[in-house]
Amino acid sequence: MQTNAPTHIAMILDGNGRWAKAHNKPRTQGHVEGAKTLKKMIKALEKTSCNVVSLYVFSTENWRRPKAEVDFLMSLPKRFKKDIEELSDASTGIRVVFSGRKDRLSEANQSLIDSYETSSRANTGLIVNVCLDYGFKDEMVHVTQQIAKNVKDGLDPAAIDEAMIESHLYTHPLPPVDLLIRTSGEKRLSNFLLWQSAYAELYFTDVYWPDFDETELMKALDFYASRERRFGKVDA
Ligand code: IPE
Ligand code: IPE
Ligand code: MG
């Protein structure tokens, strides 16, 4: 095990569509394979000292995709119900939390998500933060609206500080991201956890998400272990 290991890993799971294209399969098959990889990755992470994994599964921008693809992606929470229940079955199993807007999801998905969160609430294992209809800019709008309401009710604007902003993030009270991994060769953050990743180490790999496995995860953890995190200070 690495001496210098991340507590919170964020993953931009990208490349499902290109994986499908490379295998002459429909994009939807890429998403199914991607979801299978997710399950394997959770099992691999359970063996590490990582406490939290944030998974970017659907962005606020992904609604711009063709309706058939959006509908298919939105069917995945139900399609993988058994797998999610299996992973969170024991009290030492995963705790599922969601970050993002819930209001634009179907009622069926909203109650499914609530049931995953509620039934795994007391679990002590890996926290799996599913970022669904998540976008950082949307999160900032939400934070600003909450604080503006409090100002209207008498909060002194001078009392607004970083801790107060953090307390209104969708991801509260999760710790900051230590390591951010993006697959498929793209080197951008695509509106993901920008506050939370302010000091994250960034790891990019060309591997498409469905091909990402334990060996690839270990490469990312080795990369992280080799970094010196200074947080503005000079090295020790
Ligand atoms: C990531 O794979 C999954 C989601 C965004 C839901 P993509 O679907 O973005 O795959 P590419 O980028 O087209 O290869
Ligand atoms: C980012 O992937 C969102 C998710 C992985 C869910 P995209 O494939 O949608 O990102 P862009 O639009 O190419 O940056
Ligand atoms: Mg993509």
mmCIF file of C-alpha atoms in Angstrom, residues 14 17 28 30-31 42 67 72 86 90 94 100 111 127 129 141 150 169 172 175-176 181 185 200 210 216 222 228:
data_model
loop_
_atom_site.group_PDB
_atom_site.id
_atom_site.type_symbol
_atom_site.label_atom_id
_atom_site.label_comp_id
_atom_site.label_asym_id
_atom_site.label_seq_id
_atom_site.Cartn_x
_atom_site.Cartn_y
_atom_site.Cartn_z
ATOM 1 C CA ASP A 14 -14.887 9.389 -19.896
ATOM 2 C CA GLY A 17 -18.685 6.291 -26.515
ATOM 3 C CA THR A 28 -25.240 2.470 -25.113
ATOM 4 C CA GLY A 30 -20.189 1.557 -23.949
ATOM 5 C CA HIS A 31 -22.253 2.886 -21.057
ATOM 6 C CA ILE A 42 -15.499 0.308 -6.235
ATOM 7 C CA LYS A 67 -32.790 11.998 -25.994
ATOM 8 C CA PHE A 72 -30.549 5.170 -21.531
ATOM 9 C CA GLU A 86 -24.996 -5.956 -3.225
ATOM 10 C CA ALA A 90 -23.319 -5.270 4.757
ATOM 11 C CA ILE A 94 -20.406 1.230 0.709
ATOM 12 C CA GLY A 100 -26.257 17.324 -7.950
ATOM 13 C CA SER A 111 -37.072 7.751 -5.052
ATOM 14 C CA ILE A 127 -18.345 6.560 0.605
ATOM 15 C CA ASN A 129 -20.503 10.012 -4.057
ATOM 16 C CA VAL A 141 -25.703 29.124 -8.081
ATOM 17 C CA ASN A 150 -29.519 34.026 4.908
ATOM 18 C CA LEU A 169 -21.869 22.682 -1.273
ATOM 19 C CA HIS A 172 -20.775 18.827 2.191
ATOM 20 C CA PRO A 175 -13.332 16.279 2.452
ATOM 21 C CA PRO A 176 -11.525 18.037 -0.424
ATOM 22 C CA ILE A 181 -8.506 11.038 -12.438
ATOM 23 C CA GLY A 185 -7.153 11.367 -23.020
ATOM 24 C CA ALA A 200 -6.151 18.158 -6.171
ATOM 25 C CA PRO A 210 -14.528 0.685 -19.835
ATOM 26 C CA GLU A 216 -4.604 1.437 -14.094
ATOM 27 C CA ASP A 222 1.654 5.536 -7.645
ATOM 28 C CA GLU A 228 4.854 16.522 -3.031
#
